[in-house]
Short mmCIF file of C-alpha atoms in Angstrom, two decimals:
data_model
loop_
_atom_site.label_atom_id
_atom_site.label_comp_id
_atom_site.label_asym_id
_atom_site.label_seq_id
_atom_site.Cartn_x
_atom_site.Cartn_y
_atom_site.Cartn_z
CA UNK A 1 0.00 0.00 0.00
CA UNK A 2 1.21 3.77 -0.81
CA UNK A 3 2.71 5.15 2.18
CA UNK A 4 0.83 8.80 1.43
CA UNK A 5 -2.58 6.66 1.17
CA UNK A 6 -1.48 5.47 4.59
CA UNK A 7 -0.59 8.78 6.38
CA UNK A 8 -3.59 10.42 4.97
CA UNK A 9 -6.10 7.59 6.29
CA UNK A 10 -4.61 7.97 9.41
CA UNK A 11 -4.88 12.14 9.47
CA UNK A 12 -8.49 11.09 8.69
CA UNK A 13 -8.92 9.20 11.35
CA UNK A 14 -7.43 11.57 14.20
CA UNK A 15 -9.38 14.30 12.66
CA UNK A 16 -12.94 12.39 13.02
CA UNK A 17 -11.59 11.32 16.74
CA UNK A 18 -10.76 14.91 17.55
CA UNK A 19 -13.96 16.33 16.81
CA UNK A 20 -15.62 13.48 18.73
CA UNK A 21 -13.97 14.55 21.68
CA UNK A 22 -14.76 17.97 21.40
CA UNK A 23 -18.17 17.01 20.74
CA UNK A 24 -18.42 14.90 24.06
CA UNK A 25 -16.80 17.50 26.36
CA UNK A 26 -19.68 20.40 25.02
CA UNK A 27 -22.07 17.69 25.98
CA UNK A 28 -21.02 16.83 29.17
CA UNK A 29 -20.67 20.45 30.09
CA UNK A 30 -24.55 20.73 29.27
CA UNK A 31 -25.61 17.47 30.77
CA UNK A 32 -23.59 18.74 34.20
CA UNK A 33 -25.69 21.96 34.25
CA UNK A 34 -28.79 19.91 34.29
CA UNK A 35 -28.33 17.98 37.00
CA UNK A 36 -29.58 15.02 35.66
CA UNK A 37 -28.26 11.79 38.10
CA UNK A 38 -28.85 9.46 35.30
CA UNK A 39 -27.16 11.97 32.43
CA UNK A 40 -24.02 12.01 34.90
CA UNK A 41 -23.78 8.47 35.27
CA UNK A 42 -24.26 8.36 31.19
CA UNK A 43 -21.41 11.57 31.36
CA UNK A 44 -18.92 9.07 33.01
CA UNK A 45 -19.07 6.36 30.65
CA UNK A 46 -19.05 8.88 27.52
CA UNK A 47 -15.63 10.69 29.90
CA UNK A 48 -14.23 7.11 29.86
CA UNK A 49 -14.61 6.59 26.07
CA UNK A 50 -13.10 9.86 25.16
CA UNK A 51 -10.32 9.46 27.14
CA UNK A 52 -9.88 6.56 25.33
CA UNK A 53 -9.99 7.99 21.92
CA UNK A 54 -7.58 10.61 22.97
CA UNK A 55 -5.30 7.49 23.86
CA UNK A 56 -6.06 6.21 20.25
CA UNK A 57 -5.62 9.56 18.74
CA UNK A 58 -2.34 10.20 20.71
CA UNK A 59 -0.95 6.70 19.54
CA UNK A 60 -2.10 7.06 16.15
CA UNK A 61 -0.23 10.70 16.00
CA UNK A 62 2.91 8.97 16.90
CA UNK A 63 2.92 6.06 14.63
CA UNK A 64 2.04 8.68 11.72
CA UNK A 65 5.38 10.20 13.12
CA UNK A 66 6.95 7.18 13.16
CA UNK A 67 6.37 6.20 9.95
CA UNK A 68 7.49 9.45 8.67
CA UNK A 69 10.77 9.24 10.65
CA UNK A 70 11.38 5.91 8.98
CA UNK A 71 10.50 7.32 5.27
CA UNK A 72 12.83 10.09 6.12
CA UNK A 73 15.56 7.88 7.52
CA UNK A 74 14.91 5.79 4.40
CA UNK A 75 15.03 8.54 1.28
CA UNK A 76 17.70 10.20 3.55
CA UNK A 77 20.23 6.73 3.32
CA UNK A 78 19.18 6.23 -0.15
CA UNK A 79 20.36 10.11 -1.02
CA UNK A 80 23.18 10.13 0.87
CA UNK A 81 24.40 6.35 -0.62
CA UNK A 82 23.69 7.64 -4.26
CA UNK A 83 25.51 10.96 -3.55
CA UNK A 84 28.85 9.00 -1.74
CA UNK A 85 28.99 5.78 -3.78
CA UNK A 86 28.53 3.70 -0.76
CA UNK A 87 25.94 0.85 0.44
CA UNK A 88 23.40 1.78 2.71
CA UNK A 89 25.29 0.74 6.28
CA UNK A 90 27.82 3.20 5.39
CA UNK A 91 25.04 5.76 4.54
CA UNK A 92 23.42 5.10 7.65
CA UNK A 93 27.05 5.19 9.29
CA UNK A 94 27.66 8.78 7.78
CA UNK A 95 24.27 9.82 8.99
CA UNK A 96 24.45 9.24 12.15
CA UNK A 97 28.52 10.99 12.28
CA UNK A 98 25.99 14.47 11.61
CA UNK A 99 24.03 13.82 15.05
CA UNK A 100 26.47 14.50 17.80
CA UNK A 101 23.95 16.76 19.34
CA UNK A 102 21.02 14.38 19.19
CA UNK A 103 22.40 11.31 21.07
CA UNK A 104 19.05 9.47 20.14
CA UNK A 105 18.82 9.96 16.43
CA UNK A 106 22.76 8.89 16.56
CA UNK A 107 22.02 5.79 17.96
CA UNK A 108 18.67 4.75 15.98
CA UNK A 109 21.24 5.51 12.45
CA UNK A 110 23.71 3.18 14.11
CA UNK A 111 21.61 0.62 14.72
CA UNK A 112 20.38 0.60 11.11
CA UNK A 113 23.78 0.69 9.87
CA UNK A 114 24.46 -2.18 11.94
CA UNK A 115 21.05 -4.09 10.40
CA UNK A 116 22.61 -3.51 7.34
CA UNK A 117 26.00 -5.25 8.17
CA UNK A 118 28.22 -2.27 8.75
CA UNK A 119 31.28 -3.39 11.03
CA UNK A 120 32.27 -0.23 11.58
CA UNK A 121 28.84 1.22 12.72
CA UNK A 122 28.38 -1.92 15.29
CA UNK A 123 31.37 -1.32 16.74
CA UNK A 124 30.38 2.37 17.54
CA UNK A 125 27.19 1.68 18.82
CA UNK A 126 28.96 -1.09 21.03
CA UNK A 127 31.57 1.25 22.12
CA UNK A 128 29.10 3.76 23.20
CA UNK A 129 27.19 1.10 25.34
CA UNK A 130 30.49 -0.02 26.52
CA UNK A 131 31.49 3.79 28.13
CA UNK A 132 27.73 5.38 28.42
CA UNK A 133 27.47 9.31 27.02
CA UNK A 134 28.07 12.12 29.41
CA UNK A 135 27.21 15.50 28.19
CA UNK A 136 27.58 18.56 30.15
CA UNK A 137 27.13 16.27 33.27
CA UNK A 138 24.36 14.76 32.25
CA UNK A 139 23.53 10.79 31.49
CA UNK A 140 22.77 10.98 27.54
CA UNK A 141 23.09 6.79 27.43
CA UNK A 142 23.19 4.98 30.49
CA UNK A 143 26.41 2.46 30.20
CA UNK A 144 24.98 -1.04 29.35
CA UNK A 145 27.74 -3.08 28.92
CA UNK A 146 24.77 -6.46 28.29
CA UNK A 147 23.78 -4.11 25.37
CA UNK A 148 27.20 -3.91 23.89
CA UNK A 149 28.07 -7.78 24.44
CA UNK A 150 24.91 -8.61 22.61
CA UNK A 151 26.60 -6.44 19.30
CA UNK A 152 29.38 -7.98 20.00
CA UNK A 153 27.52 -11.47 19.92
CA UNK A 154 25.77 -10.07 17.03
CA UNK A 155 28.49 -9.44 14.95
CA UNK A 156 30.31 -12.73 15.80
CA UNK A 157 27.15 -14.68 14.44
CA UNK A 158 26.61 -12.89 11.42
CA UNK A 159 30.28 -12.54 10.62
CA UNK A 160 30.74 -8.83 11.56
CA UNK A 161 33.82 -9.77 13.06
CA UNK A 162 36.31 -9.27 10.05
CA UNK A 163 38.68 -7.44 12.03
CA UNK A 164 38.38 -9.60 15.37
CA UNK A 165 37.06 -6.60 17.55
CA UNK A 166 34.35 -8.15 18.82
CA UNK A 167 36.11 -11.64 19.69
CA UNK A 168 38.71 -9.59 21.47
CA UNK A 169 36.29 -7.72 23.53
CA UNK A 170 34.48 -10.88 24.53
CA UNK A 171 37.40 -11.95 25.42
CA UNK A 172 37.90 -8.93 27.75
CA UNK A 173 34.81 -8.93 29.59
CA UNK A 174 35.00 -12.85 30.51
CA UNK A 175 38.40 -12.21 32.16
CA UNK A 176 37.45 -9.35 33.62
CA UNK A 177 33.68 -10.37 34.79
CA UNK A 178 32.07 -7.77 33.34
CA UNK A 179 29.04 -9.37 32.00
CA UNK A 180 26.34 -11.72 33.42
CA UNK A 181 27.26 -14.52 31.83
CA UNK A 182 30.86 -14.40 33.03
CA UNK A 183 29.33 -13.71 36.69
CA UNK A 184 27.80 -16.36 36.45
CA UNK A 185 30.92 -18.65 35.96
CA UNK A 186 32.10 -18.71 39.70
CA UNK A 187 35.27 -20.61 39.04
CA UNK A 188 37.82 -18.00 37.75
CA UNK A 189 39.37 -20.03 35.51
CA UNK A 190 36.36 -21.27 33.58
CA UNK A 191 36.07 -16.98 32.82
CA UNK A 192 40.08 -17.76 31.49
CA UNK A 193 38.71 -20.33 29.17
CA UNK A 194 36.21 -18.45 27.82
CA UNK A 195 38.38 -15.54 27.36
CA UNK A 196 40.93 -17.80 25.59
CA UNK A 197 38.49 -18.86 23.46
CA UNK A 198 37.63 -15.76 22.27
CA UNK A 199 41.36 -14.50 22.01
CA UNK A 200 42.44 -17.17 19.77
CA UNK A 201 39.01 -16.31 17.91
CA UNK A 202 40.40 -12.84 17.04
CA UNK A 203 43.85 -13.83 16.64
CA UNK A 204 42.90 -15.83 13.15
CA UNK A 205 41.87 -12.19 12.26
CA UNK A 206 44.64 -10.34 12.71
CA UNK A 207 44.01 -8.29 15.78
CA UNK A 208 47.06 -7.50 17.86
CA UNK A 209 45.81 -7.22 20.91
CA UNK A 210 44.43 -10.64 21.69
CA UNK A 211 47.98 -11.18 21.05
CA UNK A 212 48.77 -9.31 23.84
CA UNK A 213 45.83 -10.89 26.18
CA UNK A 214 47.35 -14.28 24.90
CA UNK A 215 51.01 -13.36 26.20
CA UNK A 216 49.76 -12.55 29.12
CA UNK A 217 47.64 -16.17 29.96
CA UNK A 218 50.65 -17.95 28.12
CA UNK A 219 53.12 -16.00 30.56
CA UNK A 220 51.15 -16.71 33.53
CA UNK A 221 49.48 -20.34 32.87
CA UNK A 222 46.13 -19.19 33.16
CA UNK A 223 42.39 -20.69 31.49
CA UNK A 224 43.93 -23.86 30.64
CA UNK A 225 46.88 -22.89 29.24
CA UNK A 226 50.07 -23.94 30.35
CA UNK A 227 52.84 -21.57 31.32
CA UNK A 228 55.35 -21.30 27.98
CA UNK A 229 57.50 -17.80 27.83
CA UNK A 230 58.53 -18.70 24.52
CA UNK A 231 54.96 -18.81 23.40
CA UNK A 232 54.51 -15.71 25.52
CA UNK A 233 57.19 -13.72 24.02
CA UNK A 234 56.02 -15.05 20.22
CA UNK A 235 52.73 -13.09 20.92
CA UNK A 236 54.22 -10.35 22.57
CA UNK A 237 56.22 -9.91 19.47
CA UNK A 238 53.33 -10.20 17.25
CA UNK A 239 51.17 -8.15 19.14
CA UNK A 240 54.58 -5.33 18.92
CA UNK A 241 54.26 -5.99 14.96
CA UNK A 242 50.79 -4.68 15.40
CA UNK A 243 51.76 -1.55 16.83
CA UNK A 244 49.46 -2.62 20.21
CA UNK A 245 51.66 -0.04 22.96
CA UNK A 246 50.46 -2.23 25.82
CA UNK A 247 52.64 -5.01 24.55
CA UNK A 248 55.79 -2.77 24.35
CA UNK A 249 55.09 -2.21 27.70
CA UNK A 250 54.59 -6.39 28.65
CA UNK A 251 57.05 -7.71 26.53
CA UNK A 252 59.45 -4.75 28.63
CA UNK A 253 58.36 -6.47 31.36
CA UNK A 254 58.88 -9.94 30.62
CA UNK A 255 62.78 -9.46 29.26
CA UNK A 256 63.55 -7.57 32.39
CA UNK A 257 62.04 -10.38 34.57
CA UNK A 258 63.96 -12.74 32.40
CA UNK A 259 67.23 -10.00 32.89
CA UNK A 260 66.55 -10.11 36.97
CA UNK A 261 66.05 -14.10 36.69
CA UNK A 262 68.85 -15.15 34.98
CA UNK A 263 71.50 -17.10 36.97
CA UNK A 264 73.44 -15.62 34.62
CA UNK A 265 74.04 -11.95 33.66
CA UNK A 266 72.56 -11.45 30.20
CA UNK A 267 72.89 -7.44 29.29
CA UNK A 268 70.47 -8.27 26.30
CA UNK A 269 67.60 -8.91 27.97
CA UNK A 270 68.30 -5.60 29.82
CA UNK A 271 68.58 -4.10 26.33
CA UNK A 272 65.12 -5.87 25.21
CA UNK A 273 63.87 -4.22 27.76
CA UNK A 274 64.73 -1.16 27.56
CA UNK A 275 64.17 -0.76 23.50
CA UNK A 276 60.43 -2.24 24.33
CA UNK A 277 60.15 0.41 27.30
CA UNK A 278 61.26 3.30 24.67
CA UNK A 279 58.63 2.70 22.19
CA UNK A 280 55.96 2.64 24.41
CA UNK A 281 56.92 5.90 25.98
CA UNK A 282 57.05 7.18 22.68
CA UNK A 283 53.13 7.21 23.22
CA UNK A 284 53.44 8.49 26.17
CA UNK A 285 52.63 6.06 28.46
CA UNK A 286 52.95 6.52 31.85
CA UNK A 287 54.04 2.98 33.01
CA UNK A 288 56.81 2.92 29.99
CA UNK A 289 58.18 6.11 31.50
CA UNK A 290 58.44 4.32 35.03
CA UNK A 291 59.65 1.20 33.54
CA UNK A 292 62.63 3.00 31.57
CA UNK A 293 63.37 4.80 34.97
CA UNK A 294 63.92 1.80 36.26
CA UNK A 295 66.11 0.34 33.20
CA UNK A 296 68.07 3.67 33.44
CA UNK A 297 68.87 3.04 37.66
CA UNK A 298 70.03 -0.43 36.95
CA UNK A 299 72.46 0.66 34.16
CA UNK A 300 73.91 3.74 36.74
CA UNK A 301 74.63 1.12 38.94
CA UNK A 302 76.98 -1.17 36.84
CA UNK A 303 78.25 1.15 33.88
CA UNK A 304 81.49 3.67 34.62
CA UNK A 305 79.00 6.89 32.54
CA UNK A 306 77.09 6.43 35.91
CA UNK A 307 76.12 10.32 36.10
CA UNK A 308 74.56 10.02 32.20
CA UNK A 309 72.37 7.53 33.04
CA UNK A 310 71.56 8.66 36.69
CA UNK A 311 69.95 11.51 34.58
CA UNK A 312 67.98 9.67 31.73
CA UNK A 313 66.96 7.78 34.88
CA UNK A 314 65.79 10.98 36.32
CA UNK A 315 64.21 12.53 33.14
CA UNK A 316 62.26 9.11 33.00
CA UNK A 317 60.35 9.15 36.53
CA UNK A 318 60.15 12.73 35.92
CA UNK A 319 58.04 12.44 32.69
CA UNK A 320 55.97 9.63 34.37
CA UNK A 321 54.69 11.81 37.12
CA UNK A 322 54.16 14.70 35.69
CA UNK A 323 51.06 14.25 33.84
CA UNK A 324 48.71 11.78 36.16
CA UNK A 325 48.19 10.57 38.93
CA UNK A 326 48.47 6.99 39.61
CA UNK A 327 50.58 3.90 40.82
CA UNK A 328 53.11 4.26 38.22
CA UNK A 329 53.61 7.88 39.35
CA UNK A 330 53.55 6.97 42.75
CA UNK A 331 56.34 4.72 42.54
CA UNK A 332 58.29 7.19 39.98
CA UNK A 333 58.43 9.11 43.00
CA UNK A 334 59.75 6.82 45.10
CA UNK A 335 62.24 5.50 43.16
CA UNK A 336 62.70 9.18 42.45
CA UNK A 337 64.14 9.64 46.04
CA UNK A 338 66.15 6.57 46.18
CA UNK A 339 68.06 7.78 42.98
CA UNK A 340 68.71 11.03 44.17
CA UNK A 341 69.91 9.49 47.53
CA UNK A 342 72.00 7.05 45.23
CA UNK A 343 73.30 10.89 43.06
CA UNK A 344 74.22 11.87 46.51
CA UNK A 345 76.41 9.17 48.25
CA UNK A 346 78.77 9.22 45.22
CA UNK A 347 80.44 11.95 45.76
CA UNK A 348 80.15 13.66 42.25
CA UNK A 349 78.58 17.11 41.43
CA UNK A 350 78.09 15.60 37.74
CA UNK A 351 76.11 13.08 38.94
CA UNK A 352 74.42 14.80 41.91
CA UNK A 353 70.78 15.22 40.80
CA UNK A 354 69.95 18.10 43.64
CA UNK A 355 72.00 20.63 41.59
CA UNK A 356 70.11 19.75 38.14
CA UNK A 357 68.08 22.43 37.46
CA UNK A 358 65.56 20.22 35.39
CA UNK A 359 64.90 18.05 38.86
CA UNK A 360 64.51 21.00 41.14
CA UNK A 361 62.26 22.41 38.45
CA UNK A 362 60.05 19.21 38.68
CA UNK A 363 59.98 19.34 42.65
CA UNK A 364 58.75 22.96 42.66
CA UNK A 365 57.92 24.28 46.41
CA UNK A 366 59.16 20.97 48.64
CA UNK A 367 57.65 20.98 52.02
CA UNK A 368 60.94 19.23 52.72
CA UNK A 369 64.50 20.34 52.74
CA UNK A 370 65.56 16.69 51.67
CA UNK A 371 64.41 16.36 48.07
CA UNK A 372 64.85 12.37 48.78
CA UNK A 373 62.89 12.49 51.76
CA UNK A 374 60.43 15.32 49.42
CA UNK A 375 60.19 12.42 46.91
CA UNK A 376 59.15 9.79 49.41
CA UNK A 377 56.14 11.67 50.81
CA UNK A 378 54.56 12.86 47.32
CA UNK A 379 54.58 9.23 46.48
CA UNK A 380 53.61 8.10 49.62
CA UNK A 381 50.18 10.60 49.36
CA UNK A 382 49.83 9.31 46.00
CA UNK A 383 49.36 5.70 47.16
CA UNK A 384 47.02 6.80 49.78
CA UNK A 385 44.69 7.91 47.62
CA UNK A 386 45.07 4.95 45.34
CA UNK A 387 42.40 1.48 46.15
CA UNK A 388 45.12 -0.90 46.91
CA UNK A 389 43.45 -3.96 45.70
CA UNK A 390 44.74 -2.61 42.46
CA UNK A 391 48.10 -2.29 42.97
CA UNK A 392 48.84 -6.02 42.44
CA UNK A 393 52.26 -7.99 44.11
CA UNK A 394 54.32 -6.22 42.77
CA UNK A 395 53.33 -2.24 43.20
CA UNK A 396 52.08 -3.10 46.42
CA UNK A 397 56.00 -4.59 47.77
CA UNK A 398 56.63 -0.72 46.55
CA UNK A 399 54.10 1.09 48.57
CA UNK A 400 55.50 -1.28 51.71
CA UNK A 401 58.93 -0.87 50.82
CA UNK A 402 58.04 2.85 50.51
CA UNK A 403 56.54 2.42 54.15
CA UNK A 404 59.88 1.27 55.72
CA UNK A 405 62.06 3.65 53.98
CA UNK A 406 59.75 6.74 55.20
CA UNK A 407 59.41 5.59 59.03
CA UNK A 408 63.46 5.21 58.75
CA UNK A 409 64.02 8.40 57.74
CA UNK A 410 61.20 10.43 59.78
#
C-alpha cells in the first residue's frame, strides 16, 4: 500500500476522533448543568470513552510520526548512498557521524547501519554502550555493557567480526567479569577459558591485541593454558608488529624479569627491555616512562657513565609523574628519592641530581629540605589515595617498601 494513502487515512482518522472529543466534552458540560443523576452516570461512561480515543488519537499521532521518521531515515540513506557511492550501512554510518547533538537519532542511524551489516557502525554503537554518554554532566546513554556484548555477539554470528574486535572484547569482559554470563561462571578459571576462546578467535583475524591478552595467559598459565614464555614472548612480538603499545610495555616487562632471573648476567635482555620500554613511551605512556626509569637506575649502577644515566633515569620518573596521577607515578616518586639518595652518596657534582636544574624544576615548592625524603612523601600521598586492591604484588611490595624507607628516615 502507498505510504501517502497510509498517512492520509490515518490524518483522517485523528481528525474524526478529535472532533468526537470535542463534541463529548460540550455535551457533558450541558448534561452537568442539568443535574440530571442518570445523564451524569451516562457523562462518566461517555468521559471514559473519550479518554480513550484521545489514547487512540495520541498513539495514532505517533505512529504517523513514526512512519514518517522511517521514510525520512529511508530517502535520507538512499540520497546520501547515491551521492557517496557507498551501500546503505555506510550511509546510515555517515548519517548518524551528523548527530552528535542528538544522542538518540545517533544511535537509531547506528543501529540501522548495523542491520545492514556495517562493522564499523556496530562497533560504535557497542563502544558507546560499553562507556555510556556524558554530556555537560548529564547521562545521555546509560552504560549497558549487556547491550554492547549482545553487538558484539551479534556481529560474531553474522560474521561482523572481520577485524576480530568483537572476539577480542568478549574476550575482555570474561576475564574481567564484566558481564552476566561471566558472573555467572564462579570458578575463575572457567572466565580464562572463555576468554581464551575468544582471544584465539580474534587472533585468526589479525588483531594485535588478543595477542597481547594471549602473552599474558601464556606467561602466567592461566584458562587452561600452560605456562610457555617462549609462546609468551612469540605473541608479545606479534602483538609489537601490530603496533598494540600495551605489549611494548609487557614484553618490557617480561625481558627484564627474564634479565633479573637469569643465573646468569645477560645485558640483552636488559637491552630488550629497555628498547620495548622506549617505544611505548614514545606514546606516552605513563608505566613505559616508570619502567625506563627503572632500566636507566640499573644501568647507573653497573656502567662507569654512571652520572649520564643517573639523569635519563631521572628525566624518565620525571616524565611519568608529571602528567597523572596513579601507581606508576607513585612509585616514579619513590624511586625518584632513592636515585637522588644514590646521586648523593657518590660523591660527584656531575652526577648529583639536587643541583640539576631540570629536577629542582620538577619538585617545585618541597615541604621538605631533603628532596629524597620530598620524593618519598609525594609518592607516599599518592598511594594513599590509590584502592590498593589494584596495585597487584608487585606495586604493592613498593608502597611497603616505601613504608619502611619513610618511618626510617622520619
Amino acid at each position: 500500500m502507498d505510504k501517502d494513502k497510509i498517512y492520509k487515512g490515518i490524518k483522517i482518522a485523528a481528525s474524526l476522533i478529535a472532533t468526537t472529543i470535542i463534541s463529548t466534552i460540550i455535551g457533558n458540560a450541558i448534561n452537568f448543568l442539568q443535574e440530571d443523576a442518570s445523564r451524569i452516570v451516562y457523562t462518566v461512561v461517555i468521559d471514559v470513552l473519550a479518554l480513550l480515543c484521545c489514547a487512540i488519537c495520541v498513539k495514532l499521532y505517533y505512529l504517523n510520526k513514526e512512519l514518517k521518521d522511517v521514510n525520512n531515515s529511508l530517502h535520507e540513506s538512499n540520497k546520501v548512498s547515491s551521492e557517496f557511492g557507498v551501500g546503505k550501512g555506510d550511509a546510515y554510518l555517515l548519517m548518524s557521524l551528523t548527530q552528535n547533538l542528538n544522542e538518540p537519532l545517533k544511535i537509531k542511524y547506528l543501529e540501522k547501519a548495523k542491520e545492514e551489516g556495517s562493522e564499523l557502525a556496530s562497533l560504535i554503537l557497542a563502544n558507546l554502550y560499553s562507556s555510556g554518554i556524558e554530556k555537560d554532566k548529564k547521562i545521555a546513554l546509560e552504560q549497558n555493557r549487556e547491550q554492547a556484548a549482545d553487538i558484539y555477539l551479534y556481529m560474531i554470528k553474522k560474521g561482523l567480526d572481520n577485524h576480530g574486535v568483537a572476539n577480542w572484547q568478549m574476550g575482555y569482559y570474561y576475564e574481567n567479569d564484566l558481564i552476566k554470563a561471566a558472573r555467572r561462571l564462579t570458578d575463575n578459571n572457567a572466565r580464562y577459558k572463555k576468554a581464551v576462546k575468544y582471544y584465539n578467535e580474534s587472533d585468526k583475524k589479525g588483531f594485535g591485541k588478543a595477542n597481547n591478552s594471549l602473552a599474558i595467559y601464556y606467561r602466567k598459565g592461566l584458562g587452561g593454558v600452560k605456562e610457555n614464555l617462549m609462546e609468551a614472548e612469540k605473541n608479545y612480538m606479534k602483538a609489537c608488529d601490530y603496533g598494540d603499545v600495551y605489549a611494548f610495555v609487557n614484553y618490557g616487562h617480561l625481558s627484564l624479569q627474564q634479565y633479573e632471573g637469569a643465573k646468569i648476567l645477560d645485558i640483552r635482555l636488559l637491552t630488550s627491555a629497555e628498547e620495548s620500554f622506549k617505544v611505548a613511551s614514545e606514546y606516552d605512556n605513563n608505566e613505559a616512562y616508570y619502567q625506563l626509569g627503572q632500566v636507566y637506575s640499573i644501568r647507573a649502577k653497573m656502567e662507569t657513565n654512571k652520572s649520564d644515566y643517573i639523569r635519563d633515569a631521572a628525566y624518565s620518573y620525571i616524565q611519568a609523574f608529571s602528567k597523572v596521577n596513579n601507581m606508576y607515578s607513585a612509585s616514579a616518586y619513590y624511586q625518584f628519592g632513592k636515585l637522588i639518595t644514590f646521586s648523593r652518596s657518590l660523591g660527584d657534582d656531575a652526577a648529583d641530581l639536587t643541583k640539576d636544574s631540570k629536577v629542582t624544576d620538577a619538585l617545585k615548592n618541597p615541604k621538605f629540605e631533603d628532596l629524597a625524603i620530598e620524593c618519598l612523601m609525594r609518592a607516599y600521598d599518592q598511594f594513599e589515595k590509590i584502592d590498593k586492591s589494584r596495585l597487584g604484588y608487585k606495586y604493592g611490595l613498593v608502597y611497603d617498601e616505601l613504608k619502611e624507607s619513610i618511618s626510617k628516615c622520619l
